[in-house]
Amino acid sequence: MKKIYLPLALAATLALGACSSDNVVDNGGSSPIDLSKGGFVKMSLNLPTDNNRGSRATLDDGLANEYGIKNAYLVLFEGKDEHNKENEATFKGAYELKNSDFSNFEAVGDAPNHVTITKRIAFANGTKPQSGRKLFALVVLNNNGLFTVDANTHKLTFNTSNVSATDYVSTPNFINFSKAIASTNTDGETPFAADVTNNGIFMTNAPLCTKPGGGTEPGADAEIKTLADVTNNIYTTEAKAKSEPAAEIYVERAVAKVTVQNKTGELVANQNNAASKISYQLYNWVVDNTNKKSYIVRQYNKDWNSIHSDKVTTGDYQYRFVWGSEVNPNATEGNKLYRTSFAQDPEYDTPAANAANYNQMASNASMAMSAEFGNDHPQYCNENTFKVTAQNQDQTTRVVLGVKLSAPGTTTYDADLYTVNDNKEVVYTKATLAERLKNILLKEAAVNTWVKAHATDASFDITFDANEAGTTTITKATFKGKTATGAAEETLETFTTNFNKALPNIVRYKGGVAYYAVRIKHFGDTEGTPWNVAGQGVTAGGNSLIYPNPSTGNNDGWFLGRYGVVRNNWYDISVNKIQTLGDATTPAFTNDPDDVLENYISVSINVLSWSKHTQGADL
């Protein structure tokens, strides 16, 4: 795939004007900077490309429009010069960065592009920072209409039609800003990526850890930082700012991305018999059961840092919630930062699933299935996470795959297929199903006698109750024949009461299409949460048996984050093999655990920290 190098290091020089002579920031220099005389802050904005992801996952740059910058905003907060006080920092002002402010665009060899921004801004009255306090920066790219910024007052106002920010309105600090909740559109699309081509993907700062994870525990002194401290990057002149190091800001996309790779093959259960061999080809797909709500900024729980599985021996995933490789390898010791790998969404603590919280294809006709596969045809959704006790099928974002099946023993598609009495090992066409019914009816003496009398030109046909997929019944079985050549045709339709007794459960696969539900894994088997391995005691049953809670209390250590979708992660689904037929209609939701002891489909999910997750499925 072609690599896309769009602004990775966005060097922003922003002039800060002041309204009062006591508007002073102590930036650690020889003397405090008096912002009443103007100040310049320099920042380097890092987009989520492969250069700053670390080495833990397979990486891919994605599509060009997933890096596009349609608009950019700087949001400043003022806070205490203390550790772990970021959430208390208060809003100071928001500033739009115009496209005309972007300059000096260049690409050097295989290095990322650089864009320098120079812009003069001033604090509004009453918003000046207090002496000795810190200034923190949040960057928002591609606001997708979720808020507006007043160019005179520098006030940021959320769009109340799809953003709930009541706590921020009453107490405008960073935690309340970050926990403003955006809701999906009526068609099920996330507002963060409703029109990627024209509006881009909504991005904000990523929460990063000050200590590495992976093979080592981050430790109690590790901090989670989302805002960038720009206090020490403010200078009295523009020339000085441009000559000094920049404050680093790492942004991430606010959506998860899902792709499905096309595939053809043969059903495993039917491969050994040429007469019953069934071929398959992927037909269509959709991301289903997606979260309707999402926080503006990703929420990370520091308590996850110490969680680990004693079933994992690979260093990269022992402490899976924090990466072991830094995003800024050239930083000095003590200033290195590490990616965090999970999120807490607005419904995270909800103990039981509520269908009203999710966009589901079954109740939303706008969520149409797509027939386009591959990396160039992604679908985007809000992140969706939950506790282990809620790791159930009705709370998990999934991909519904439509798979077209050939008639047994042929490579011909599009014909209706049938199963009888829940036996998916034997697949019928209408002709072979009619033959089975005919043989059953011929055991009736009166039918047998009639057919023999009309054998010179006899035929048989069945009629179903409806033209839909799913469970169906036969409403009419018709014998037609003549007693002699040239005689008038006669019919026999008298044995309708015997049909459903002989074949009580007929399931129709309309057009030969079967459906499979693939629940999306986040960490999965290879990235820290292996399942059904020695010592876990996995047995058939409810959630507490599939995800046992041993005496060590290691439930979260073994399984938290095994399923779910997290923003800025790309989940790429590849079918490994299909065991047998799936469902004739979209699979229903249950509150069964996400993992099952038997499955119809085997998939691989590759997770990139787009990041891409590729999943395979046995159907």
XYZ file of C-alpha atoms in Angstrom:
619
model
C 0.000 0.000 0.000
C 1.205 3.504 -0.793
C 2.367 5.357 2.271
C 0.697 8.681 2.948
C 2.864 11.352 4.550
C 0.726 14.291 5.523
C 1.512 16.808 8.261
C 3.255 14.777 10.954
C 5.213 17.646 12.483
C 2.976 20.680 12.340
C 5.184 23.441 13.745
C 2.741 26.034 15.030
C 3.918 29.458 16.111
C 1.060 31.209 17.871
C 1.259 34.763 19.161
C -0.324 35.270 22.585
C -1.436 38.811 23.305
C -2.424 39.928 26.796
C -4.949 42.263 28.356
C -3.073 43.211 31.501
C 0.457 43.928 32.625
C 0.178 41.193 35.243
C -0.554 38.612 32.556
C 2.718 36.805 33.213
C 3.890 33.260 32.612
C 7.020 31.906 34.265
C 8.395 29.584 31.608
C 11.516 28.570 33.464
C 13.699 31.069 31.651
C 15.878 33.773 33.110
C 12.825 35.961 33.661
C 9.055 35.592 33.374
C 7.442 36.494 30.074
C 5.020 39.404 30.201
C 2.252 38.379 27.818
C 0.905 41.917 27.771
C 3.769 42.626 25.372
C 2.984 39.594 23.225
C 4.181 36.042 23.392
C 4.872 33.271 20.927
C 4.358 29.584 21.568
C 5.827 26.891 19.330
C 4.244 23.461 18.951
C 4.928 20.394 16.849
C 1.749 18.514 16.015
C 2.178 14.791 15.343
C -0.504 13.075 13.289
C -1.034 9.342 13.891
C 1.290 7.967 11.199
C 3.717 5.081 11.446
C 6.594 7.245 12.661
C 5.046 7.787 16.084
C 3.141 4.562 16.773
C 5.849 2.451 18.305
C 6.619 -1.115 17.218
C 4.001 -3.223 18.940
C 1.490 -3.841 16.145
C 1.362 -4.229 12.400
C 1.075 -0.676 11.087
C -0.517 0.882 8.061
C -0.923 4.483 7.009
C -4.446 4.065 5.699
C -6.126 6.338 3.165
C -5.072 9.853 2.183
C -8.315 11.461 3.338
C -7.876 9.923 6.805
C -4.992 12.376 7.289
C -6.634 15.415 5.727
C -6.807 18.597 7.787
C -9.941 20.570 6.892
C -9.779 22.872 9.919
C -7.722 23.149 13.094
C -8.279 24.664 16.523
C -6.048 25.362 19.513
C -7.773 25.094 22.901
C -5.814 26.430 25.901
C -6.276 25.495 29.549
C -4.656 26.908 32.686
C -3.707 24.639 35.550
C -1.615 24.125 38.649
C 2.069 23.323 38.462
C 1.459 19.946 40.112
C 1.442 16.321 39.027
C -1.840 14.652 38.085
C -3.764 17.951 38.115
C -4.436 18.083 34.380
C -8.163 17.397 34.691
C -8.605 20.456 36.918
C -7.095 22.854 34.378
C -9.610 25.568 33.430
C -10.537 26.710 29.950
C -8.693 29.877 28.838
C -9.588 30.282 25.191
C -9.985 28.631 21.791
C -8.501 29.802 18.507
C -9.132 28.749 14.938
C -6.055 28.152 12.812
C -6.791 29.310 9.281
C -5.560 27.455 6.223
C -3.819 30.657 5.225
C -1.652 30.329 8.328
C -0.095 27.119 7.022
C 3.210 27.705 5.235
C 6.632 26.166 4.454
C 5.157 22.837 3.374
C 7.943 20.462 2.390
C 8.808 16.789 2.220
C 12.376 15.647 2.737
C 13.098 12.174 1.349
C 11.088 9.595 3.276
C 10.539 11.983 6.185
C 7.129 13.400 7.147
C 6.030 16.768 5.828
C 6.411 19.854 7.951
C 4.007 22.768 8.136
C 4.865 25.952 9.988
C 2.020 28.024 11.376
C 2.421 31.620 12.512
C -0.634 33.262 14.039
C -1.171 36.120 16.425
C -3.892 35.641 19.011
C -4.943 37.495 22.151
C -6.686 36.416 25.319
C -10.131 37.868 25.852
C -10.813 40.024 28.902
C -11.031 38.027 32.089
C -9.276 34.977 30.695
C -5.654 35.895 31.348
C -3.560 33.223 33.079
C -2.527 33.736 36.670
C 1.121 34.304 37.461
C 3.034 31.092 38.107
C 0.367 28.849 36.574
C 0.823 26.444 33.667
C -0.633 26.770 30.183
C -1.760 23.525 28.533
C -2.716 22.972 24.919
C -5.263 20.712 23.210
C -5.484 20.598 19.421
C -8.695 19.668 17.617
C -8.572 18.838 13.926
C -11.650 18.586 11.697
C -14.336 19.658 14.163
C -17.102 18.267 11.881
C -19.461 20.988 13.090
C -19.433 19.771 16.698
C -18.525 23.216 18.065
C -17.974 26.828 17.076
C -15.336 29.315 18.241
C -15.971 33.050 18.610
C -13.088 34.938 17.002
C -13.484 37.889 19.422
C -14.217 36.273 22.787
C -12.375 32.999 21.997
C -15.260 31.137 23.586
C -15.884 27.559 22.440
C -19.538 26.533 22.172
C -20.584 22.949 21.551
C -23.353 22.185 19.063
C -26.164 21.053 21.370
C -27.974 19.191 18.583
C -25.509 16.305 18.878
C -23.186 17.161 21.787
C -24.100 17.056 25.478
C -21.745 19.244 27.520
C -23.805 20.439 30.502
C -21.002 19.808 33.008
C -18.549 21.782 30.887
C -20.962 24.711 30.580
C -21.302 24.913 34.367
C -17.636 24.161 35.173
C -15.380 24.735 32.143
C -12.376 22.625 33.072
C -10.542 20.022 31.036
C -12.195 16.899 32.446
C -15.650 18.270 31.684
C -14.526 19.390 28.231
C -13.055 15.967 27.462
C -16.193 14.192 28.686
C -18.580 16.137 26.473
C -20.581 13.419 24.701
C -21.183 13.374 20.956
C -24.147 11.327 19.722
C -24.488 9.557 16.387
C -26.669 10.821 13.570
C -30.070 9.277 12.908
C -28.573 7.152 10.133
C -26.177 5.544 12.606
C -23.073 7.390 11.384
C -20.628 8.693 13.964
C -20.483 12.524 13.842
C -16.687 12.274 14.086
C -16.488 10.877 10.544
C -19.811 11.501 8.818
C -18.206 12.808 5.598
C -14.504 12.002 5.629
C -13.842 13.241 2.106
C -15.171 16.739 2.758
C -14.895 17.126 6.541
C -12.019 14.843 7.543
C -11.908 12.745 10.712
C -12.244 14.435 14.116
C -8.937 14.267 16.032
C -7.789 15.380 19.472
C -4.813 14.842 21.770
C -4.067 11.244 22.731
C -3.701 10.253 26.419
C -0.095 9.079 26.877
C 1.735 7.457 29.782
C 4.984 8.763 31.244
C 6.310 5.231 31.904
C 6.611 2.214 29.590
C 4.438 -0.883 29.726
C 4.741 -3.984 27.586
C 7.284 -6.179 29.331
C 7.421 -4.023 32.493
C 4.824 -2.520 34.794
C 4.526 1.265 34.377
C 4.524 1.682 38.156
C 2.610 3.819 40.636
C 4.465 7.004 39.674
C 3.362 6.804 36.034
C 1.145 9.680 34.919
C -1.381 9.893 32.098
C -1.011 13.106 30.118
C -3.367 14.295 27.425
C -2.719 18.035 27.392
C 0.623 19.404 26.262
C 2.399 21.754 28.644
C 3.360 24.746 26.479
C 4.480 27.021 29.328
C 8.163 26.515 28.586
C 7.617 27.018 24.869
C 6.492 30.652 25.089
C 9.008 33.257 23.942
C 9.121 37.011 23.675
C 9.838 37.110 19.954
C 8.715 35.118 16.963
C 12.302 34.606 15.841
C 13.215 33.153 19.246
C 10.225 30.816 19.146
C 11.147 29.496 15.719
C 14.712 28.801 16.797
C 13.792 26.849 19.947
C 12.400 23.293 20.375
C 8.668 22.840 20.009
C 6.138 21.457 22.455
C 5.105 18.030 21.150
C 1.423 17.233 20.714
C 0.244 13.773 19.624
C -3.240 13.555 18.197
C -5.444 10.555 17.420
C -8.586 9.979 15.433
C -11.803 9.811 17.439
C -13.198 6.806 15.556
C -12.414 3.145 15.084
C -12.029 1.857 11.534
C -13.164 -1.509 10.178
C -12.392 -3.183 6.858
C -13.207 -6.639 5.500
C -11.020 -8.439 2.972
C -12.741 -10.314 0.145
C -12.480 -14.098 0.143
C -13.680 -17.204 -1.698
C -13.411 -20.844 -0.620
C -15.316 -23.998 0.252
C -17.304 -24.954 3.340
C -15.190 -27.236 5.499
C -18.100 -29.522 6.389
C -18.854 -30.320 2.734
C -15.384 -30.671 1.211
C -15.108 -34.471 1.274
C -18.106 -35.251 -0.933
C -18.126 -33.858 -4.470
C -21.921 -34.100 -4.705
C -22.425 -31.965 -1.584
C -19.394 -29.663 -1.898
C -20.368 -26.005 -1.460
C -18.288 -23.033 -2.552
C -18.618 -19.574 -1.015
C -17.817 -15.973 -1.810
C -18.219 -12.959 0.449
C -21.247 -10.959 -0.607
C -21.685 -7.933 1.679
C -20.990 -6.661 5.193
C -21.770 -3.990 7.761
C -20.491 -2.871 11.163
C -23.363 -3.530 13.560
C -24.218 -2.789 17.202
C -22.142 0.374 17.292
C -22.085 2.784 20.210
C -24.393 5.784 19.830
C -22.316 7.946 22.185
C -18.653 8.823 22.470
C -16.529 11.210 24.511
C -14.882 14.127 22.701
C -11.476 13.057 24.082
C -10.507 9.451 24.862
C -10.801 8.548 28.550
C -8.089 6.306 29.978
C -8.154 4.805 33.488
C -4.708 4.853 35.103
C -5.667 1.780 37.160
C -5.378 -0.291 33.965
C -1.603 0.258 33.914
C -0.870 -2.575 36.347
C -3.257 -5.131 34.797
C -1.506 -8.080 33.204
C -2.088 -11.728 32.364
C 0.109 -14.490 33.726
C -0.897 -16.460 30.610
C 1.116 -14.080 28.420
C 4.851 -14.534 28.059
C 5.522 -12.079 25.223
C 6.963 -8.905 26.693
C 5.072 -6.563 24.392
C 1.725 -7.669 25.860
C 2.376 -8.594 29.484
C 1.264 -5.099 30.536
C -0.889 -4.639 27.471
C -2.563 -1.327 28.324
C 0.631 0.695 27.825
C 3.090 0.244 24.989
C 6.717 -0.491 25.737
C 8.089 1.679 22.913
C 7.968 5.439 23.210
C 6.288 7.745 20.712
C 9.139 10.266 21.068
C 12.370 8.206 21.079
C 14.537 11.305 20.720
C 13.208 12.857 23.915
C 15.399 13.056 26.992
C 14.886 10.571 29.827
C 11.987 11.650 31.992
C 10.204 13.251 29.023
C 9.423 10.132 26.990
C 5.796 9.208 26.435
C 4.091 5.880 25.682
C 0.841 4.984 23.972
C -2.125 3.722 25.954
C -4.282 1.000 24.415
C -7.805 1.083 25.804
C -10.663 3.454 26.569
C -13.637 3.985 28.826
C -16.725 4.923 26.840
C -19.891 6.593 28.217
C -21.619 3.212 28.680
C -18.602 1.431 30.164
C -20.148 0.984 33.607
C -23.574 -0.045 32.304
C -24.089 -3.563 33.724
C -26.576 -4.832 31.132
C -27.064 -4.140 27.451
C -29.768 -1.743 26.327
C -30.527 -1.936 22.612
C -31.398 1.775 22.672
C -27.718 2.540 23.331
C -26.599 0.953 20.058
C -27.057 1.459 16.345
C -28.375 -1.860 15.101
C -29.088 -2.817 11.512
C -32.214 -4.707 12.584
C -33.891 -1.469 13.724
C -32.195 1.096 11.459
C -32.910 0.755 7.757
C -30.209 3.366 6.985
C -27.496 0.911 8.013
C -27.259 -0.811 4.651
C -24.793 -3.606 3.997
C -21.935 -2.818 1.631
C -20.729 -5.023 -1.220
C -17.327 -3.284 -1.364
C -14.366 -4.976 0.312
C -10.716 -4.200 0.965
C -8.646 -1.409 2.489
C -10.150 1.254 0.229
C -13.679 0.717 1.588
C -13.637 1.215 5.375
C -16.515 1.834 7.757
C -16.072 3.996 10.862
C -17.718 3.772 14.269
C -17.512 5.091 17.820
C -15.411 3.226 20.339
C -17.284 0.640 22.404
C -15.762 -0.861 25.569
C -17.051 -2.677 28.653
C -16.057 -4.623 31.738
C -15.400 -8.371 31.587
C -18.753 -9.090 33.272
C -20.478 -7.279 30.394
C -18.394 -8.915 27.651
C -21.512 -10.300 26.014
C -22.715 -10.547 22.439
C -25.430 -7.907 22.818
C -22.945 -5.280 24.041
C -20.172 -5.956 21.555
C -19.652 -4.203 18.236
C -19.663 -6.785 15.478
C -19.375 -7.216 11.735
C -22.272 -8.978 10.006
C -21.003 -10.855 6.953
C -23.289 -11.921 4.113
C -21.784 -14.967 2.371
C -23.142 -16.272 -0.916
C -23.139 -20.080 -1.209
C -23.223 -22.245 -4.311
C -25.723 -25.018 -4.891
C -24.230 -28.293 -3.584
C -21.950 -29.997 -6.071
C -21.828 -26.943 -8.359
C -20.166 -23.537 -8.610
C -23.488 -21.892 -9.491
C -24.638 -19.103 -7.168
C -27.899 -17.197 -6.517
C -30.207 -20.223 -6.131
C -32.270 -20.538 -2.949
C -30.920 -23.117 -0.506
C -32.697 -24.944 2.313
C -32.045 -26.887 5.490
C -34.424 -29.215 7.281
C -34.826 -29.735 11.027
C -31.775 -27.562 11.893
C -29.375 -29.932 10.142
C -26.833 -27.629 8.469
C -24.721 -30.523 7.278
C -27.246 -31.346 4.531
C -28.119 -28.506 2.167
C -30.958 -28.683 -0.343
C -31.894 -26.812 -3.460
C -35.567 -26.403 -4.211
C -35.358 -29.372 -6.580
C -33.682 -31.719 -4.083
C -35.980 -30.570 -1.291
C -38.983 -31.271 -3.542
C -37.582 -34.713 -4.285
C -37.313 -35.461 -0.559
C -40.891 -34.336 0.024
C -42.085 -36.297 -3.002
C -40.519 -39.481 -1.636
C -42.224 -38.896 1.702
C -45.620 -38.386 0.093
C -45.226 -41.412 -2.174
C -45.303 -43.543 0.960
C -48.966 -42.587 1.234
C -50.838 -45.371 -0.539
C -53.393 -43.116 -2.193
C -50.662 -40.800 -3.537
C -48.643 -43.725 -4.849
C -51.672 -45.147 -6.628
C -52.528 -41.782 -8.204
C -48.965 -41.163 -9.422
C -48.752 -44.586 -11.034
C -51.976 -43.897 -12.859
C -50.617 -40.610 -14.164
C -47.055 -41.705 -14.836
C -47.036 -40.981 -18.558
C -46.400 -37.291 -17.858
C -46.032 -36.728 -14.107
C -44.394 -33.744 -12.355
C -44.151 -32.429 -8.813
C -43.832 -28.902 -7.387
C -43.822 -27.258 -3.953
C -45.066 -23.805 -2.967
C -43.790 -21.894 0.087
C -45.773 -19.575 2.328
C -43.652 -16.481 1.601
C -40.793 -15.190 -0.507
C -38.556 -14.291 2.426
C -35.449 -15.753 3.974
C -35.671 -17.650 7.238
C -37.946 -20.300 8.680
C -40.734 -21.158 6.264
C -43.445 -23.743 5.631
C -44.786 -25.465 2.523
C -48.325 -24.421 1.755
C -48.895 -26.642 -1.223
C -47.394 -29.722 -2.823
C -48.802 -30.388 -6.268
C -48.628 -33.551 -8.401
C -49.522 -33.018 -12.031
C -49.901 -35.769 -14.594
C -51.930 -37.486 -17.316
C -53.515 -40.906 -17.413
C -52.543 -41.313 -21.079
C -50.759 -39.494 -23.812
C -52.913 -36.646 -25.021
C -55.232 -36.845 -22.025
C -56.124 -33.760 -19.975
C -53.745 -32.878 -17.162
C -54.924 -33.619 -13.635
C -53.649 -32.470 -10.232
C -53.427 -33.897 -6.728
C -53.160 -31.511 -3.782
C -54.950 -33.443 -1.069
C -52.123 -34.357 1.305
C -51.202 -30.905 2.584
C -51.691 -31.923 6.230
C -48.741 -34.293 6.030
C -46.140 -31.814 4.781
C -45.234 -30.082 8.014
C -45.354 -33.326 9.971
C -42.682 -34.762 7.712
C -40.599 -31.575 7.426
C -41.496 -29.451 10.454
C -38.611 -26.963 10.244
C -37.538 -25.767 6.821
C -35.139 -22.800 6.673
C -34.758 -20.911 3.427
C -31.492 -19.178 2.477
C -32.766 -16.672 -0.042
C -30.421 -16.337 -3.005
C -28.080 -18.762 -1.240
C -26.922 -16.089 1.220
C -25.962 -17.038 4.780
C -25.122 -14.504 7.508
C -22.404 -14.673 10.161
C -21.718 -12.424 13.143
C -18.051 -11.652 13.794
C -17.559 -9.914 17.134
C -14.583 -7.579 17.021
C -11.664 -8.376 19.296
C -9.445 -5.587 20.587
C -6.567 -7.374 22.311
C -7.660 -10.851 21.214
C -5.670 -14.062 21.406
C -2.274 -12.697 20.402
C -2.179 -9.316 22.133
C -2.571 -10.072 25.800
C -5.866 -11.906 26.374
C -5.551 -15.548 25.246
C -8.688 -17.576 25.879
C -9.319 -21.213 26.739
C -5.690 -22.001 27.508
C -4.376 -24.329 30.202
C -5.213 -23.147 33.681
C -8.098 -20.840 32.855
C -10.771 -23.455 33.454
C -13.022 -22.308 30.604
C -16.209 -24.376 30.461
C -19.532 -24.088 28.674
C -22.004 -21.832 30.433
C -22.549 -18.210 31.367
C -20.098 -15.346 31.472
C -18.647 -16.393 34.832
C -17.707 -19.805 33.381
C -16.434 -18.652 29.987
C -14.470 -15.855 31.725
C -13.739 -17.467 35.094
C -12.787 -15.370 38.068
C -10.134 -17.451 39.836
C -9.140 -17.041 43.458
C -6.329 -14.765 42.320
C -8.903 -12.218 41.192
C -7.272 -12.200 37.774
C -10.465 -11.727 35.758
C -9.421 -8.328 34.422
C -5.832 -9.486 34.037
C -6.825 -12.314 31.748
C -9.758 -10.867 29.815
C -10.334 -7.090 30.117
C -10.292 -5.563 26.649
C -10.354 -8.897 24.836
C -13.373 -7.624 22.886
C -14.380 -4.081 21.985
C -13.354 -1.292 19.632
C -11.166 1.687 20.539
C -10.661 4.927 18.634
C -7.669 5.275 16.311
C -7.550 1.498 15.870
C -8.116 -0.226 12.545
C -9.765 -3.648 12.726
C -9.228 -5.583 9.522
C -11.327 -8.754 9.204
C -10.108 -11.690 7.110
C -12.017 -14.941 6.844
C -9.806 -17.982 7.436
C -12.387 -20.667 6.891
C -16.123 -21.295 7.060
C -17.146 -24.493 8.789
C -20.783 -24.723 7.741
C -23.892 -22.662 7.032
C -24.583 -19.610 9.144
C -27.993 -18.031 9.667
C -30.561 -17.410 6.955
C -31.182 -13.917 8.361
C -29.124 -11.435 10.370
C -28.038 -13.244 13.567
C -30.064 -12.225 16.602
C -28.446 -10.715 19.686
C -28.119 -12.738 22.878
C -26.577 -12.054 26.271
C -24.249 -15.024 25.878
C -20.511 -14.431 26.385
C -18.600 -13.168 23.363
C -16.480 -16.306 23.245
C -18.146 -19.610 22.375
C -16.809 -23.142 22.437
C -18.002 -23.761 18.863
C -18.186 -21.328 15.978
C -19.266 -21.485 12.352
C -16.571 -19.109 11.174
C -12.866 -18.589 11.834
C -11.486 -15.105 11.257
C -8.280 -13.178 11.844
C -8.405 -9.626 13.172
C -5.308 -7.561 12.497
C -5.169 -4.508 14.738
C -3.210 -1.501 13.522
C -2.711 1.624 15.530
C -3.718 3.470 12.721
C -3.480 1.124 14.227
C -4.892 -1.869 12.328
C -6.515 -5.020 13.809
C -6.934 -7.992 11.415
C -9.287 -10.748 12.511
C -9.882 -14.134 10.931
C -13.129 -16.063 11.355
C -14.169 -19.719 11.011
C -17.795 -19.639 9.874
